[in-house]
Coordinates of C-alpha atoms and ligand atoms in Angstrom, one line a residue:
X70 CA 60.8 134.8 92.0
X71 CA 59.7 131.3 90.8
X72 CA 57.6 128.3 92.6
X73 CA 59.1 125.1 91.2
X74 CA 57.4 121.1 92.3
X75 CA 60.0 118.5 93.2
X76 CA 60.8 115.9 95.2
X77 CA 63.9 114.8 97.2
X78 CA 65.3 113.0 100.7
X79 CA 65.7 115.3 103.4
X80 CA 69.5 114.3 104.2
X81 CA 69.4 116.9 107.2
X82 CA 67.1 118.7 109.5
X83 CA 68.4 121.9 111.7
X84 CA 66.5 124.4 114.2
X85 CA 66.1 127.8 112.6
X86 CA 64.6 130.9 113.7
X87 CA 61.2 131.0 115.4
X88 CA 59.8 127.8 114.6
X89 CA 61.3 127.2 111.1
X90 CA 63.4 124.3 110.6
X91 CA 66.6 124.7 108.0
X92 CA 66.2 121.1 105.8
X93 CA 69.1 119.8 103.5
X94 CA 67.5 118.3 100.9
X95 CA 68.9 116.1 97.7
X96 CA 66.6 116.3 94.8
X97 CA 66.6 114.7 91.4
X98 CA 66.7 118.0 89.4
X99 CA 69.1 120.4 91.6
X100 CA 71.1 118.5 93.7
X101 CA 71.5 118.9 97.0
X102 CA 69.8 122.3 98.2
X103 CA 69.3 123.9 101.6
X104 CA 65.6 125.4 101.8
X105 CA 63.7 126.5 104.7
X106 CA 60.2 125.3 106.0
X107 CA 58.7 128.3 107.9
X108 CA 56.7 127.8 111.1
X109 CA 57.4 123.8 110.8
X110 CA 58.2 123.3 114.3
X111 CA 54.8 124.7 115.2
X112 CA 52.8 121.3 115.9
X113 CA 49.7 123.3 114.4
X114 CA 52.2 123.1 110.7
X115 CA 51.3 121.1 107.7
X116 CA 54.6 120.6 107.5
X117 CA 55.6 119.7 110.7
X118 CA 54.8 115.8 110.9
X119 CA 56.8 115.4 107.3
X120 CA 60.5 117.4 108.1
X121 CA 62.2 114.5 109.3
X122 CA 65.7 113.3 108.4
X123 CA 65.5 110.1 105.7
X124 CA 62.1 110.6 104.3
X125 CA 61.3 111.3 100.6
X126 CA 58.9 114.3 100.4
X127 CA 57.5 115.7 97.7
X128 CA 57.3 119.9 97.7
X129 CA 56.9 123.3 95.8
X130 CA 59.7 125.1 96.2
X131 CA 59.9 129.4 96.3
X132 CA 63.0 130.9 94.9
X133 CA 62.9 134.8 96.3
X134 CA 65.3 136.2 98.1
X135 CA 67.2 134.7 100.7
X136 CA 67.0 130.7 101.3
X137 CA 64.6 128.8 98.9
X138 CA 61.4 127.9 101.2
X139 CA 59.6 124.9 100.9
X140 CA 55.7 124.4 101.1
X141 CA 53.4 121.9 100.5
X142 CA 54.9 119.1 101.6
X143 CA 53.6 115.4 101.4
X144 CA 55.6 112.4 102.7
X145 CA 55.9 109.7 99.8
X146 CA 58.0 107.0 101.4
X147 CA 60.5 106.7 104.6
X148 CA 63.9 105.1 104.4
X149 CA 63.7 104.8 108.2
X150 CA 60.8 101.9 108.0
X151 CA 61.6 101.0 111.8
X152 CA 62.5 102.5 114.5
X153 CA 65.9 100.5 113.9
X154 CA 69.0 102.1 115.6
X155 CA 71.5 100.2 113.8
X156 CA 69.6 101.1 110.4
X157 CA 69.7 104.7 111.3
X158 CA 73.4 104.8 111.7
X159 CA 73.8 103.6 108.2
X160 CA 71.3 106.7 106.7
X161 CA 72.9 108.9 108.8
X162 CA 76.5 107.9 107.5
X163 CA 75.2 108.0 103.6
X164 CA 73.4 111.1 104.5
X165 CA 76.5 112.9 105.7
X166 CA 78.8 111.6 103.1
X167 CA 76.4 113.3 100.3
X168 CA 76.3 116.9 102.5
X169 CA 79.8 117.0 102.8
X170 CA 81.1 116.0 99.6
X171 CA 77.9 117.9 97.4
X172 CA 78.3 122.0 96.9
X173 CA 74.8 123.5 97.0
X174 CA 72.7 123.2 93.7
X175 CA 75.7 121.1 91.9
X176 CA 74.1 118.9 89.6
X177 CA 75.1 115.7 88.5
X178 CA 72.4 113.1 87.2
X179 CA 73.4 109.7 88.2
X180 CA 73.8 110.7 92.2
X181 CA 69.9 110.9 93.2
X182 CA 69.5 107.5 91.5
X183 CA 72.5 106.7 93.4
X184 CA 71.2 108.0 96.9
X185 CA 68.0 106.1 96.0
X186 CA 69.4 102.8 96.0
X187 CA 71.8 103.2 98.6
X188 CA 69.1 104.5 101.0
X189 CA 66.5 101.9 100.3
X190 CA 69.2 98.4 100.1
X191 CA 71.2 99.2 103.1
X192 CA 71.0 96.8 105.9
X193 CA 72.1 94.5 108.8
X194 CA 73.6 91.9 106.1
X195 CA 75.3 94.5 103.3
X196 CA 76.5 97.5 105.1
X197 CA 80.1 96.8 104.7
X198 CA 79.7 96.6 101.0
X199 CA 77.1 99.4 100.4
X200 CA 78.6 102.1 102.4
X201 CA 82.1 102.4 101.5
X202 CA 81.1 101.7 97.8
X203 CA 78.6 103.9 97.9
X204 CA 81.1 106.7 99.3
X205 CA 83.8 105.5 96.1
X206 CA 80.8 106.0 93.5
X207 CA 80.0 109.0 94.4
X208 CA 83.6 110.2 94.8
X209 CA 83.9 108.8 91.1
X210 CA 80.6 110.6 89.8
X211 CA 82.1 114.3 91.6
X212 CA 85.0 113.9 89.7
X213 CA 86.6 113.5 92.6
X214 CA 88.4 109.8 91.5
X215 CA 89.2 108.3 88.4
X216 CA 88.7 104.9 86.7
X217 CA 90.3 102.4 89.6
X218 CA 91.8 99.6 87.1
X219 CA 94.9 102.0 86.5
X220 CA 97.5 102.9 88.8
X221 CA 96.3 106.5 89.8
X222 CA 99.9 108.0 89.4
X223 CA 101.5 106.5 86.4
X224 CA 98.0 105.8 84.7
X225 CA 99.7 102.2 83.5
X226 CA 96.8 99.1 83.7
X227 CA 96.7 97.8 87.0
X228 CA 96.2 93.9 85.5
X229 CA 100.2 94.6 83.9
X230 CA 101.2 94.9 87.5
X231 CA 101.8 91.7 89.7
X232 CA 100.8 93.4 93.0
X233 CA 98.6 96.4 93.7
X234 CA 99.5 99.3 96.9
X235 CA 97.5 102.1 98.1
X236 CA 99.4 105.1 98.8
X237 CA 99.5 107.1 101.7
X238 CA 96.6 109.1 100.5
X239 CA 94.3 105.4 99.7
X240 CA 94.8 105.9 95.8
X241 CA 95.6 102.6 94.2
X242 CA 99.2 102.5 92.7
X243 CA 101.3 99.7 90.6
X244 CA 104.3 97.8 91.8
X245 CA 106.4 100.5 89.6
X246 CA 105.1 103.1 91.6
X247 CA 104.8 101.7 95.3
X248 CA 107.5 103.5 98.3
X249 CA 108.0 101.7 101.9
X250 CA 105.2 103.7 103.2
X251 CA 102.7 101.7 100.4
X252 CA 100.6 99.0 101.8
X253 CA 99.6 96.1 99.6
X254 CA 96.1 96.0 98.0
X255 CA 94.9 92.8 96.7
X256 CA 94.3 92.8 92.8
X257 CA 91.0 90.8 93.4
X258 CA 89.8 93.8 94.9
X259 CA 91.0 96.2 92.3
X260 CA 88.7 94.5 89.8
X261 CA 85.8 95.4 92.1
X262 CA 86.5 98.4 92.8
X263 CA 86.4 98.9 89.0
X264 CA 83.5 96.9 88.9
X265 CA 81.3 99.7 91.5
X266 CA 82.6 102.7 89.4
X267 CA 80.3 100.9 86.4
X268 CA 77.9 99.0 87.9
X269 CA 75.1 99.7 90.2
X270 CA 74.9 98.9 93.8
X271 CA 72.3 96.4 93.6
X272 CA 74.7 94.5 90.8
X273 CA 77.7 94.6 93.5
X274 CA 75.2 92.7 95.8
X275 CA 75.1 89.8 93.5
X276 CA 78.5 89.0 93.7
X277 CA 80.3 86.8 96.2
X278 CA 82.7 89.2 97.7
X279 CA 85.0 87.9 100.1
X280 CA 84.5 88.6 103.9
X281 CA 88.7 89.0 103.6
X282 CA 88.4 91.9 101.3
X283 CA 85.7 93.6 103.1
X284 CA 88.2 95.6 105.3
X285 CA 90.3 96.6 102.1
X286 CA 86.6 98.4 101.1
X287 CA 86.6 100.2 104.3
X288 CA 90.0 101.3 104.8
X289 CA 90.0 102.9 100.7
X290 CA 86.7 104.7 101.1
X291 CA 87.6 106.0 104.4
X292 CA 91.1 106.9 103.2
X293 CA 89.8 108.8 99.8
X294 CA 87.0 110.5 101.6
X295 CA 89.1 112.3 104.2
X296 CA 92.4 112.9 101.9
X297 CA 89.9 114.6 99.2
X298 CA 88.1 116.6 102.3
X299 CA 90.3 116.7 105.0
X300 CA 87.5 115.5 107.4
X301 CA 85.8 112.4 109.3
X302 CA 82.3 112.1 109.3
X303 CA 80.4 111.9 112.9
X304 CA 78.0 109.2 111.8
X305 CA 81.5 106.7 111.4
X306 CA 81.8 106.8 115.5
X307 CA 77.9 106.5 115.8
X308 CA 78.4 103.5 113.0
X309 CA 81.4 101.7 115.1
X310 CA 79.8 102.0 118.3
X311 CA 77.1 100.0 116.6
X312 CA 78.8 97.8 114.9
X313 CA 80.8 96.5 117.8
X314 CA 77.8 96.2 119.8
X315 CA 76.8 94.0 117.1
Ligands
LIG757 ZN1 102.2 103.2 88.5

């Protein structure tokens, strides 16, 4: 049994028994951790007005048996400053991405910071660039990916290479390496993908990045994320839908 204080973005929120609510939560100190708030449905709850899906809270946490359960819970800032649809589609999509691609109480350092600036820069005018690099960075800092400037099977320097592919499975490959089912990836874009793995979002921002190689973005982080967990996320039909509405 141990009561420990933190703080953390409530990526998801989920009906439990009675009137608890199950919340998915990614904190600076444990990662992402699924907790319950008891009673918080009840409107009478401290806690009920605060459980909401792209807020930062902060909140004790009890570790006794069973699911962790979270108390005294104060609301320090919401990502949702609007009631902005299209702004909601883009938390919900870097929400999801973190809950599938975290295990429970895995922790790495550099993703809260991470989550943190994706969730407060994301907009109208840089959700092309933010979301799938977001997605790739994180991918990079689970292990999941490898430095990007080298071909990802022969592990040769991409910039000794004329041409860059992706393979079938989205990973960046050399000339040497490339088979009829390869599609060409333009080097340009190589450098920034190399460029996100180091750099933070708000950095990528200040760069010029071509509204041609946009797609190129897209189609990699898309391509990685479901090869590495064999899954779409809901929030990228919510995100389209959207997006074509414009
Ligand atoms: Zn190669």
């Amino acid at each position: 049994m141990k009561y420990i204080r933190t703080h953390g973005i409530i990526l998801r929120v989920r009906h439990g028994k009675n009137k608890d609510r199950i919340i998915t939560l990614l904190t600076p100190d444990r990662g992402k951790i699924t907790v319950v708030a008891k009673g918080s449905r009840d409107m009478k709850s401290k806690n009920c007005a605060v459980m909401n899906e792209h807020y930062c809270v902060s909140c004790q946490l009890y570790f006794g048996h069973g699911m962790p359960i979270i108390t005294q819970t104060k609301l320090l800032k919401s990502y949702l400053k609007t009631r902005d649809i299209h702004l909601l589609s883009y938390l919900s999509y870097l929400a999801e991405t973190i809950e599938i691609l975290m295990e429970e109480e895995h922790f790495v350092d550099k993703i809260y910071p991470l989550a943190e600036e994706a969730f407060g820069l994301v907009n109208k005018d840089n959700y092309k660039i933010i979301l799938p690099f977001f997605t790739l960075k994180l991918l990079t800092y689970l292990g999941y990916i490898q430095q990007m400037n080298i071909c990802s099977n022969c592990r040769n320097a991409l910039r000794d290479s004329k041409k860059a592919y992706l393979d079938s499975g989205c990973n960046v490959i050399c000339e040497n390496c490339k088979n009829e089912s390869s599609k060409e990836f333009p080097l340009e874009g190589v450098k920034l993908l190399f460029f996100c793995q180091k750099n933070n979002l708000a950095d990528l921002l200040k760069i010029d990045i071509s509204k041609n190689l946009q797609p190129f973005f897209t189609e990699i982080s898309q391509g990685l994320f479901e090869t590495i967990t064999n899954r779409k996320r809901k929030s990228e039909s919510f995100l389209k839908y959207f997006t074509l509405l414009g």
